[in-house]
PDB file of C-alpha atoms in Angstrom:
ATOM      1  CA  MET A   1     148.467-108.103 -15.945  1.00  0.00           C
ATOM      2  CA  TRP A   2     148.449-104.562 -14.524  1.00  0.00           C
ATOM      3  CA  PHE A   3     144.636-104.428 -14.809  1.00  0.00           C
ATOM      4  CA  TRP A   4     144.106-107.446 -12.551  1.00  0.00           C
ATOM      5  CA  LEU A   5     146.749-106.235 -10.113  1.00  0.00           C
ATOM      6  CA  SER A   6     144.945-102.883 -10.006  1.00  0.00           C
ATOM      7  CA  LEU A   7     141.684-104.650  -9.151  1.00  0.00           C
ATOM      8  CA  VAL A   8     143.439-106.523  -6.336  1.00  0.00           C
ATOM      9  CA  ALA A   9     144.820-103.218  -5.003  1.00  0.00           C
ATOM     10  CA  ILE A  10     141.352-101.642  -5.197  1.00  0.00           C
ATOM     11  CA  LEU A  11     139.768-104.578  -3.351  1.00  0.00           C
ATOM     12  CA  PHE A  12     142.284-104.629  -0.506  1.00  0.00           C
ATOM     13  CA  TRP A  13     142.709-100.855  -0.108  1.00  0.00           C
ATOM     14  CA  SER A  14     138.958-100.325   0.027  1.00  0.00           C
ATOM     15  CA  GLY A  15     138.885-103.142   2.605  1.00  0.00           C
ATOM     16  CA  SER A  16     141.597-101.308   4.529  1.00  0.00           C
ATOM     17  CA  ASP A  17     139.374 -98.210   4.564  1.00  0.00           C
ATOM     18  CA  LEU A  18     136.443-100.261   5.835  1.00  0.00           C
ATOM     19  CA  PHE A  19     138.311-101.909   8.709  1.00  0.00           C
ATOM     20  CA  SER A  20     140.133 -98.673   9.565  1.00  0.00           C
ATOM     21  CA  LYS A  21     136.745 -97.042   9.949  1.00  0.00           C
ATOM     22  CA  ILE A  22     135.464 -99.935  12.069  1.00  0.00           C
ATOM     23  CA  GLY A  23     138.576 -99.762  14.261  1.00  0.00           C
ATOM     24  CA  SER A  24     138.635 -95.983  14.663  1.00  0.00           C
ATOM     25  CA  LYS A  25     137.180 -94.805  17.931  1.00  0.00           C
ATOM     26  CA  PRO A  26     136.095 -91.152  18.055  1.00  0.00           C
ATOM     27  CA  ASP A  27     137.132 -90.883  21.705  1.00  0.00           C
ATOM     28  CA  ASP A  28     140.651 -92.249  21.098  1.00  0.00           C
ATOM     29  CA  LYS A  29     142.920 -89.364  20.083  1.00  0.00           C
ATOM     30  CA  TYR A  30     145.801 -91.793  19.503  1.00  0.00           C
ATOM     31  CA  SER A  31     143.834 -94.027  17.139  1.00  0.00           C
ATOM     32  CA  HIS A  32     145.813 -92.945  14.067  1.00  0.00           C
ATOM     33  CA  TRP A  33     149.129 -93.762  15.792  1.00  0.00           C
ATOM     34  CA  LYS A  34     147.808 -97.216  16.624  1.00  0.00           C
ATOM     35  CA  MET A  35     146.884 -97.588  12.967  1.00  0.00           C
ATOM     36  CA  VAL A  36     150.477 -96.760  11.996  1.00  0.00           C
ATOM     37  CA  ILE A  37     151.702 -99.414  14.442  1.00  0.00           C
ATOM     38  CA  ALA A  38     149.335-102.075  13.085  1.00  0.00           C
ATOM     39  CA  VAL A  39     150.154-101.363   9.441  1.00  0.00           C
ATOM     40  CA  GLY A  40     153.890-101.087  10.105  1.00  0.00           C
ATOM     41  CA  LEU A  41     154.056-104.382  12.005  1.00  0.00           C
ATOM     42  CA  ILE A  42     152.135-106.290   9.331  1.00  0.00           C
ATOM     43  CA  MET A  43     154.254-104.755   6.571  1.00  0.00           C
ATOM     44  CA  GLY A  44     157.432-105.531   8.505  1.00  0.00           C
ATOM     45  CA  ILE A  45     156.436-109.185   8.917  1.00  0.00           C
ATOM     46  CA  HIS A  46     155.665-109.410   5.208  1.00  0.00           C
ATOM     47  CA  ALA A  47     159.026-107.833   4.308  1.00  0.00           C
ATOM     48  CA  ILE A  48     160.935-110.241   6.572  1.00  0.00           C
ATOM     49  CA  VAL A  49     159.123-113.228   5.046  1.00  0.00           C
ATOM     50  CA  GLN A  50     159.994-112.021   1.541  1.00  0.00           C
ATOM     51  CA  VAL A  51     163.671-111.548   2.408  1.00  0.00           C
ATOM     52  CA  CYS A  52     163.851-114.951   4.121  1.00  0.00           C
ATOM     53  CA  THR A  53     162.316-116.663   1.073  1.00  0.00           C
ATOM     54  CA  GLY A  54     164.972-115.264  -1.238  1.00  0.00           C
ATOM     55  CA  THR A  55     163.474-112.081  -2.670  1.00  0.00           C
ATOM     56  CA  PRO A  56     166.379-109.861  -3.815  1.00  0.00           C
ATOM     57  CA  PHE A  57     166.941-106.994  -1.385  1.00  0.00           C
ATOM     58  CA  GLY A  58     169.801-104.901  -0.042  1.00  0.00           C
ATOM     59  CA  ILE A  59     170.001-102.168   2.584  1.00  0.00           C
ATOM     60  CA  GLN A  60     170.831 -99.714  -0.205  1.00  0.00           C
ATOM     61  CA  ASP A  61     167.323-100.306  -1.617  1.00  0.00           C
ATOM     62  CA  ILE A  62     165.845 -98.524   1.403  1.00  0.00           C
ATOM     63  CA  PHE A  63     167.854 -95.406   0.541  1.00  0.00           C
ATOM     64  CA  ILE A  64     167.159 -95.663  -3.200  1.00  0.00           C
ATOM     65  CA  TYR A  65     163.422 -95.839  -2.538  1.00  0.00           C
ATOM     66  CA  LEU A  66     163.443 -93.452   0.434  1.00  0.00           C
ATOM     67  CA  PRO A  67     162.430 -90.330  -1.576  1.00  0.00           C
ATOM     68  CA  VAL A  68     159.301 -92.151  -2.767  1.00  0.00           C
ATOM     69  CA  SER A  69     158.581 -93.524   0.712  1.00  0.00           C
ATOM     70  CA  ALA A  70     159.058 -90.023   2.135  1.00  0.00           C
ATOM     71  CA  LEU A  71     156.524 -88.535  -0.293  1.00  0.00           C
ATOM     72  CA  TYR A  72     153.895 -91.136   0.596  1.00  0.00           C
ATOM     73  CA  ILE A  73     154.572 -90.728   4.300  1.00  0.00           C
ATOM     74  CA  LEU A  74     154.488 -86.923   4.058  1.00  0.00           C
ATOM     75  CA  ALA A  75     151.122 -87.125   2.273  1.00  0.00           C
ATOM     76  CA  MET A  76     149.840 -89.360   5.052  1.00  0.00           C
ATOM     77  CA  ILE A  77     151.050 -86.945   7.742  1.00  0.00           C
ATOM     78  CA  LEU A  78     149.466 -83.994   5.936  1.00  0.00           C
ATOM     79  CA  GLY A  79     146.225 -85.961   5.838  1.00  0.00           C
ATOM     80  CA  TYR A  80     146.359 -86.574   9.586  1.00  0.00           C
ATOM     81  CA  VAL A  81     147.364 -83.022  10.496  1.00  0.00           C
ATOM     82  CA  GLY A  82     144.852 -81.556   8.076  1.00  0.00           C
ATOM     83  CA  LEU A  83     141.983 -83.222   9.916  1.00  0.00           C
ATOM     84  CA  ARG A  84     142.747 -80.902  12.825  1.00  0.00           C
ATOM     85  CA  TYR A  85     142.132 -77.854  10.660  1.00  0.00           C
ATOM     86  CA  VAL A  86     139.806 -78.902   7.860  1.00  0.00           C
ATOM     87  CA  VAL A  87     136.289 -80.322   7.851  1.00  0.00           C
ATOM     88  CA  LEU A  88     136.871 -83.711   6.209  1.00  0.00           C
ATOM     89  CA  SER A  89     134.161 -83.382   3.587  1.00  0.00           C
ATOM     90  CA  GLU A  90     135.705 -80.120   2.386  1.00  0.00           C
ATOM     91  CA  SER A  91     138.934 -81.867   1.425  1.00  0.00           C
ATOM     92  CA  THR A  92     137.786 -85.126  -0.183  1.00  0.00           C
ATOM     93  CA  PRO A  93     137.088 -83.805  -3.719  1.00  0.00           C
ATOM     94  CA  ILE A  94     140.641 -82.446  -3.896  1.00  0.00           C
ATOM     95  CA  CYS A  95     142.446 -85.311  -2.128  1.00  0.00           C
ATOM     96  CA  ASN A  96     140.822 -87.984  -4.280  1.00  0.00           C
ATOM     97  CA  SER A  97     142.153 -86.330  -7.446  1.00  0.00           C
ATOM     98  CA  SER A  98     145.730 -87.456  -6.771  1.00  0.00           C
ATOM     99  CA  GLY A  99     145.470 -90.345  -9.258  1.00  0.00           C
ATOM    100  CA  ALA A 100     144.662 -87.909 -12.063  1.00  0.00           C
ATOM    101  CA  VAL A 101     147.629 -85.742 -11.012  1.00  0.00           C
ATOM    102  CA  ALA A 102     149.926 -88.781 -11.202  1.00  0.00           C
ATOM    103  CA  ALA A 103     148.613 -89.696 -14.672  1.00  0.00           C
ATOM    104  CA  LEU A 104     149.195 -86.132 -15.886  1.00  0.00           C
ATOM    105  CA  LEU A 105     152.777 -86.134 -14.576  1.00  0.00           C
ATOM    106  CA  CYS A 106     153.454 -89.507 -16.242  1.00  0.00           C
ATOM    107  CA  PHE A 107     152.152 -88.099 -19.525  1.00  0.00           C
ATOM    108  CA  ILE A 108     154.237 -84.897 -19.354  1.00  0.00           C
ATOM    109  CA  PHE A 109     157.543 -86.189 -17.973  1.00  0.00           C
ATOM    110  CA  LEU A 110     157.646 -89.915 -18.763  1.00  0.00           C
ATOM    111  CA  HIS A 111     155.889 -89.557 -22.134  1.00  0.00           C
ATOM    112  CA  GLN A 112     153.529 -92.383 -21.322  1.00  0.00           C
ATOM    113  CA  ALA A 113     150.298 -92.310 -23.291  1.00  0.00           C
ATOM    114  CA  MET A 114     146.802 -93.792 -23.296  1.00  0.00           C
ATOM    115  CA  GLU A 115     144.836 -95.231 -26.173  1.00  0.00           C
ATOM    116  CA  LEU A 116     141.449 -93.635 -26.846  1.00  0.00           C
ATOM    117  CA  LEU A 117     139.492 -96.391 -25.093  1.00  0.00           C
ATOM    118  CA  GLN A 118     141.805 -96.177 -22.086  1.00  0.00           C
ATOM    119  CA  PHE A 119     141.366 -92.395 -21.970  1.00  0.00           C
ATOM    120  CA  ILE A 120     137.559 -92.695 -22.027  1.00  0.00           C
ATOM    121  CA  ALA A 121     137.661 -95.342 -19.294  1.00  0.00           C
ATOM    122  CA  VAL A 122     140.007 -93.288 -17.088  1.00  0.00           C
ATOM    123  CA  ALA A 123     137.810 -90.215 -17.657  1.00  0.00           C
ATOM    124  CA  LEU A 124     134.750 -92.165 -16.453  1.00  0.00           C
ATOM    125  CA  ILE A 125     136.649 -93.356 -13.379  1.00  0.00           C
ATOM    126  CA  SER A 126     137.896 -89.840 -12.573  1.00  0.00           C
ATOM    127  CA  ILE A 127     134.426 -88.346 -13.037  1.00  0.00           C
ATOM    128  CA  GLY A 128     132.976 -91.023 -10.757  1.00  0.00           C
ATOM    129  CA  ILE A 129     135.592 -90.391  -8.056  1.00  0.00           C
ATOM    130  CA  PHE A 130     135.235 -86.604  -8.122  1.00  0.00           C
ATOM    131  CA  SER A 131     131.424 -86.669  -8.338  1.00  0.00           C
ATOM    132  CA  LEU A 132     131.149 -89.047  -5.402  1.00  0.00           C
ATOM    133  CA  SER A 133     133.515 -86.865  -3.365  1.00  0.00           C
ATOM    134  CA  VAL A 134     131.441 -83.739  -4.073  1.00  0.00           C
ATOM    135  CA  LEU A 135     128.222 -85.579  -3.218  1.00  0.00           C
ATOM    136  CA  GLU A 136     129.761 -86.803   0.061  1.00  0.00           C
ATOM    137  CA  LYS A 137     130.675 -83.211   0.901  1.00  0.00           C
ATOM    138  CA  LYS A 138     127.132 -82.000   0.230  1.00  0.00           C
ATOM    139  CA  GLN A 139     125.681 -84.836   2.311  1.00  0.00           C
ATOM    140  CA  ALA A 140     128.026 -84.053   5.210  1.00  0.00           C
ATOM    141  CA  ASP A 141     127.163 -80.345   4.970  1.00  0.00           C
ATOM    142  CA  GLU A 142     123.445 -81.169   5.146  1.00  0.00           C
ATOM    143  CA  GLU A 143     123.957 -83.474   8.145  1.00  0.00           C
ATOM    144  CA  ARG A 144     125.840 -80.721   9.989  1.00  0.00           C
ATOM    145  CA  ARG A 145     123.089 -78.241   9.126  1.00  0.00           C
ATOM    146  CA  LEU A 146     120.364 -80.537  10.473  1.00  0.00           C
ATOM    147  CA  GLN A 147     122.387 -81.077  13.649  1.00  0.00           C
ATOM    148  CA  GLY A 148     122.886 -77.340  14.061  1.00  0.00           C
ATOM    149  CA  ILE A 149     126.669 -77.646  13.742  1.00  0.00           C
ATOM    150  CA  VAL A 150     128.358 -74.595  12.257  1.00  0.00           C
ATOM    151  CA  PRO A 151     132.079 -75.215  11.634  1.00  0.00           C
ATOM    152  CA  ASP A 152     134.523 -72.399  12.234  1.00  0.00           C
ATOM    153  CA  LYS A 153     134.986 -70.328   9.063  1.00  0.00           C
ATOM    154  CA  LYS A 154     138.739 -70.937   9.083  1.00  0.00           C
ATOM    155  CA  TYR A 155     138.059 -74.677   8.676  1.00  0.00           C
ATOM    156  CA  THR A 156     136.106 -74.230   5.452  1.00  0.00           C
ATOM    157  CA  SER A 157     137.155 -71.056   3.660  1.00  0.00           C
ATOM    158  CA  SER A 158     140.591 -70.011   4.902  1.00  0.00           C
ATOM    159  CA  PHE A 159     143.968 -70.551   3.262  1.00  0.00           C
ATOM    160  CA  ILE A 160     144.770 -73.392   5.659  1.00  0.00           C
ATOM    161  CA  ALA A 161     141.532 -75.165   4.704  1.00  0.00           C
ATOM    162  CA  LEU A 162     142.809 -75.363   1.121  1.00  0.00           C
ATOM    163  CA  PHE A 163     146.498 -75.846   1.919  1.00  0.00           C
ATOM    164  CA  PHE A 164     146.244 -79.357   3.367  1.00  0.00           C
ATOM    165  CA  PRO A 165     144.024 -81.061   0.757  1.00  0.00           C
ATOM    166  CA  ILE A 166     145.802 -79.410  -2.187  1.00  0.00           C
ATOM    167  CA  PHE A 167     149.238 -80.333  -0.895  1.00  0.00           C
ATOM    168  CA  TYR A 168     148.032 -83.831  -0.018  1.00  0.00           C
ATOM    169  CA  CYS A 169     146.745 -84.270  -3.570  1.00  0.00           C
ATOM    170  CA  PHE A 170     149.942 -82.922  -5.134  1.00  0.00           C
ATOM    171  CA  ILE A 171     152.367 -84.817  -2.888  1.00  0.00           C
ATOM    172  CA  ASP A 172     150.468 -88.108  -3.162  1.00  0.00           C
ATOM    173  CA  GLY A 173     150.290 -87.683  -6.929  1.00  0.00           C
ATOM    174  CA  LEU A 174     153.994 -86.782  -7.016  1.00  0.00           C
ATOM    175  CA  GLY A 175     154.707 -89.897  -4.936  1.00  0.00           C
ATOM    176  CA  THR A 176     152.898 -92.072  -7.467  1.00  0.00           C
ATOM    177  CA  PHE A 177     154.743 -90.388 -10.349  1.00  0.00           C
ATOM    178  CA  SER A 178     158.086 -90.835  -8.538  1.00  0.00           C
ATOM    179  CA  ASP A 179     157.167 -94.484  -8.028  1.00  0.00           C
ATOM    180  CA  ALA A 180     156.734 -94.919 -11.767  1.00  0.00           C
ATOM    181  CA  LEU A 181     160.039 -93.140 -12.444  1.00  0.00           C
ATOM    182  CA  VAL A 182     162.066 -95.091  -9.875  1.00  0.00           C
ATOM    183  CA  LEU A 183     160.539 -98.457 -10.804  1.00  0.00           C
ATOM    184  CA  ASP A 184     161.290 -97.805 -14.450  1.00  0.00           C
ATOM    185  CA  LYS A 185     165.005 -97.013 -14.004  1.00  0.00           C
ATOM    186  CA  TYR A 186     166.460 -97.646 -10.570  1.00  0.00           C
ATOM    187  CA  ILE A 187     164.845-100.483  -8.618  1.00  0.00           C
ATOM    188  CA  GLN A 188     162.737-103.597  -9.104  1.00  0.00           C
ATOM    189  CA  GLU A 189     159.173-103.775  -7.810  1.00  0.00           C
ATOM    190  CA  ASP A 190     159.822-106.470  -5.205  1.00  0.00           C
ATOM    191  CA  SER A 191     162.867-104.680  -3.757  1.00  0.00           C
ATOM    192  CA  ALA A 192     160.992-101.357  -3.708  1.00  0.00           C
ATOM    193  CA  ASN A 193     158.060-102.899  -1.875  1.00  0.00           C
ATOM    194  CA  ILE A 194     160.324-104.421   0.776  1.00  0.00           C
ATOM    195  CA  ALA A 195     162.108-101.078   1.185  1.00  0.00           C
ATOM    196  CA  TYR A 196     158.784 -99.302   1.739  1.00  0.00           C
ATOM    197  CA  GLU A 197     157.615-101.939   4.201  1.00  0.00           C
ATOM    198  CA  PHE A 198     160.794-101.697   6.280  1.00  0.00           C
ATOM    199  CA  THR A 199     160.426 -97.897   6.302  1.00  0.00           C
ATOM    200  CA  PHE A 200     156.871 -98.297   7.585  1.00  0.00           C
ATOM    201  CA  LEU A 201     158.099-100.804  10.180  1.00  0.00           C
ATOM    202  CA  PHE A 202     160.541 -98.164  11.442  1.00  0.00           C
ATOM    203  CA  LEU A 203     157.628 -95.706  11.730  1.00  0.00           C
ATOM    204  CA  ALA A 204     155.675 -98.314  13.681  1.00  0.00           C
ATOM    205  CA  PHE A 205     158.489 -98.567  16.244  1.00  0.00           C
ATOM    206  CA  VAL A 206     158.646 -94.760  16.489  1.00  0.00           C
ATOM    207  CA  ALA A 207     154.877 -94.625  17.076  1.00  0.00           C
ATOM    208  CA  LEU A 208     155.095 -97.459  19.606  1.00  0.00           C
ATOM    209  CA  PHE A 209     157.837 -95.658  21.536  1.00  0.00           C
ATOM    210  CA  TYR A 210     155.825 -92.431  21.442  1.00  0.00           C
ATOM    211  CA  LEU A 211     152.686 -94.055  22.850  1.00  0.00           C
ATOM    212  CA  LEU A 212     154.243 -96.375  25.429  1.00  0.00           C
ATOM    213  CA  VAL A 213     157.181 -94.306  26.681  1.00  0.00           C
ATOM    214  CA  ILE A 214     156.287 -90.665  26.098  1.00  0.00           C
ATOM    215  CA  LYS A 215     152.488 -90.711  26.412  1.00  0.00           C
ATOM    216  CA  LYS A 216     152.322 -93.667  28.853  1.00  0.00           C
ATOM    217  CA  GLN A 217     149.476 -95.256  26.930  1.00  0.00           C
ATOM    218  CA  LYS A 218     148.421 -98.888  27.145  1.00  0.00           C
ATOM    219  CA  ILE A 219     147.721-100.845  23.980  1.00  0.00           C
ATOM    220  CA  VAL A 220     145.308-103.753  24.355  1.00  0.00           C
ATOM    221  CA  LEU A 221     145.802-105.899  21.254  1.00  0.00           C
ATOM    222  CA  SER A 222     142.443-107.654  21.640  1.00  0.00           C
ATOM    223  CA  LYS A 223     140.718-104.280  21.154  1.00  0.00           C
ATOM    224  CA  GLU A 224     142.698-103.418  18.036  1.00  0.00           C
ATOM    225  CA  LYS A 225     141.792-106.397  15.840  1.00  0.00           C
ATOM    226  CA  PRO A 226     140.103-104.303  13.094  1.00  0.00           C
ATOM    227  CA  LYS A 227     143.274-102.207  12.792  1.00  0.00           C
ATOM    228  CA  PHE A 228     145.384-105.311  12.190  1.00  0.00           C
ATOM    229  CA  VAL A 229     142.888-106.590   9.602  1.00  0.00           C
ATOM    230  CA  ALA A 230     143.168-103.151   7.988  1.00  0.00           C
ATOM    231  CA  GLY A 231     146.944-103.544   8.132  1.00  0.00           C
ATOM    232  CA  ILE A 232     146.745-106.882   6.303  1.00  0.00           C
ATOM    233  CA  CYS A 233     144.536-105.308   3.633  1.00  0.00           C
ATOM    234  CA  GLU A 234     146.858-102.303   3.335  1.00  0.00           C
ATOM    235  CA  THR A 235     149.900-104.571   2.903  1.00  0.00           C
ATOM    236  CA  ALA A 236     148.213-106.765   0.291  1.00  0.00           C
ATOM    237  CA  GLY A 237     146.974-103.704  -1.586  1.00  0.00           C
ATOM    238  CA  GLN A 238     150.426-102.107  -1.565  1.00  0.00           C
ATOM    239  CA  PHE A 239     151.993-105.327  -2.876  1.00  0.00           C
ATOM    240  CA  ALA A 240     149.619-105.409  -5.867  1.00  0.00           C
ATOM    241  CA  TYR A 241     149.764-101.640  -6.366  1.00  0.00           C
ATOM    242  CA  ILE A 242     153.500-101.391  -6.872  1.00  0.00           C
ATOM    243  CA  TYR A 243     153.522-104.097  -9.565  1.00  0.00           C
ATOM    244  CA  ALA A 244     150.551-102.540 -11.366  1.00  0.00           C
ATOM    245  CA  LEU A 245     152.261 -99.160 -11.274  1.00  0.00           C
ATOM    246  CA  GLY A 246     155.523-100.575 -12.567  1.00  0.00           C
ATOM    247  CA  ASP A 247     153.684-102.107 -15.538  1.00  0.00           C
ATOM    248  CA  ASN A 248     151.423 -99.221 -16.642  1.00  0.00           C
ATOM    249  CA  ALA A 249     151.475 -96.218 -14.329  1.00  0.00           C
ATOM    250  CA  ILE A 250     149.548 -93.694 -16.444  1.00  0.00           C
ATOM    251  CA  VAL A 251     146.373 -95.830 -16.429  1.00  0.00           C
ATOM    252  CA  ALA A 252     146.877 -97.792 -13.212  1.00  0.00           C
ATOM    253  CA  ALA A 253     147.216 -94.668 -11.018  1.00  0.00           C
ATOM    254  CA  PRO A 254     143.735 -93.182 -11.685  1.00  0.00           C
ATOM    255  CA  LEU A 255     142.217 -96.677 -11.811  1.00  0.00           C
ATOM    256  CA  ILE A 256     143.511 -97.602  -8.366  1.00  0.00           C
ATOM    257  CA  SER A 257     142.341 -94.218  -7.041  1.00  0.00           C
ATOM    258  CA  SER A 258     138.815 -95.552  -7.494  1.00  0.00           C
ATOM    259  CA  TYR A 259     139.261 -97.666  -4.356  1.00  0.00           C
ATOM    260  CA  CYS A 260     137.677 -94.752  -2.482  1.00  0.00           C
ATOM    261  CA  VAL A 261     134.491 -95.346  -4.496  1.00  0.00           C
ATOM    262  CA  PHE A 262     134.392 -98.965  -3.360  1.00  0.00           C
ATOM    263  CA  SER A 263     135.097 -97.885   0.224  1.00  0.00           C
ATOM    264  CA  VAL A 264     131.804 -95.985   0.109  1.00  0.00           C
ATOM    265  CA  LEU A 265     130.049 -99.014  -1.376  1.00  0.00           C
ATOM    266  CA  TRP A 266     131.383-101.336   1.360  1.00  0.00           C
ATOM    267  CA  ALA A 267     130.238 -98.828   3.973  1.00  0.00           C
ATOM    268  CA  ARG A 268     126.745 -99.102   2.485  1.00  0.00           C
ATOM    269  CA  LEU A 269     126.798-102.898   2.447  1.00  0.00           C
ATOM    270  CA  PHE A 270     128.508-103.632   5.763  1.00  0.00           C
ATOM    271  CA  LEU A 271     128.047-100.508   7.893  1.00  0.00           C
ATOM    272  CA  LYS A 272     124.529 -99.791   6.584  1.00  0.00           C
ATOM    273  CA  GLU A 273     125.377 -96.229   5.592  1.00  0.00           C
ATOM    274  CA  LYS A 274     122.782 -94.763   3.239  1.00  0.00           C
ATOM    275  CA  LEU A 275     123.581 -93.724  -0.325  1.00  0.00           C
ATOM    276  CA  THR A 276     121.565 -91.436  -2.583  1.00  0.00           C
ATOM    277  CA  LEU A 277     120.670 -92.125  -6.209  1.00  0.00           C
ATOM    278  CA  LYS A 278     123.323 -89.630  -7.340  1.00  0.00           C
ATOM    279  CA  GLN A 279     125.964 -91.462  -5.322  1.00  0.00           C
ATOM    280  CA  TYR A 280     124.972 -94.742  -6.930  1.00  0.00           C
ATOM    281  CA  LEU A 281     125.267 -93.086 -10.358  1.00  0.00           C
ATOM    282  CA  ALA A 282     128.779 -91.866  -9.490  1.00  0.00           C
ATOM    283  CA  ILE A 283     129.732 -95.383  -8.406  1.00  0.00           C
ATOM    284  CA  PHE A 284     128.236 -96.746 -11.630  1.00  0.00           C
ATOM    285  CA  ALA A 285     130.327 -94.323 -13.722  1.00  0.00           C
ATOM    286  CA  ALA A 286     133.545 -95.460 -12.028  1.00  0.00           C
ATOM    287  CA  ALA A 287     132.545 -99.127 -12.343  1.00  0.00           C
ATOM    288  CA  ALA A 288     131.744 -98.621 -16.046  1.00  0.00           C
ATOM    289  CA  GLY A 289     135.228 -97.221 -16.579  1.00  0.00           C
ATOM    290  CA  ILE A 290     136.786-100.234 -14.847  1.00  0.00           C
ATOM    291  CA  ILE A 291     134.684-102.659 -16.924  1.00  0.00           C
ATOM    292  CA  LEU A 292     135.667-100.771 -20.076  1.00  0.00           C
ATOM    293  CA  LEU A 293     139.360-101.175 -19.256  1.00  0.00           C
ATOM    294  CA  GLY A 294     138.877-104.863 -18.593  1.00  0.00           C
ATOM    295  CA  ALA A 295     136.833-105.430 -21.758  1.00  0.00           C
ATOM    296  CA  GLY A 296     139.616-103.807 -23.768  1.00  0.00           C
ATOM    297  CA  GLY A 297     141.911-106.654 -22.786  1.00  0.00           C
ATOM    298  CA  PHE A 298     144.633-104.395 -21.352  1.00  0.00           C
TER     299      PHE A 298
END
């Protein structure tokens, strides 16, 4: 069951990437806060519906799951802050390796293991993810060169340029590992998901207060539709993700990380972004790994 749940998470999270990109306006410096509001509100609505329909949940679940929520949220904040200091394409190969980090931690500390076919499939997926990230970096570098843009050296070769992506990768991977640990011993998947969604709802209210009261910004809901669609996709992906992780974390974590590969593919199909032959080969490698996992009947 974890395999199909992983595919659902991949589908919706890559969709979240697509609509987030559509809804992000380069001239709106508060766009990421509006994204937090959209995601938090959708997640909050989903959590309330679950509680009202009888899903087991107690206030204590928020505190039990809070360390995991905090790790995910911290990774997200590092990602946002890092964009101020790091050229995005410099960080993607490192950031997108978090699924492999989570699998390694599950192997070392939880003694979870893969069968040979699973290992080969996960290796193909990881190679596809990392290769595509490196190719995206090279493509972005070439585009900047053709445009005559020379980024500040501190954004590409300084300590701070490595600090954010490395810590993002480690903290996100640690969050996934902690998820597997907590779900295995301390909390059920449905209660954990509700706890995370209520935590995100709280963040949405904080962001809303910050924009409306402190920054005196106006939010026109009709202009933020793609963000709310992204929020729906993010919520659906998270719902599937947590059950897949609870069932088989060591394989599900790197598998679900491949959603970034499909994000690139959707950008090609719907946003008409061009892909090179090497990028298609990287996507094919990741897809082959996914098919291999599915064919194995896991």
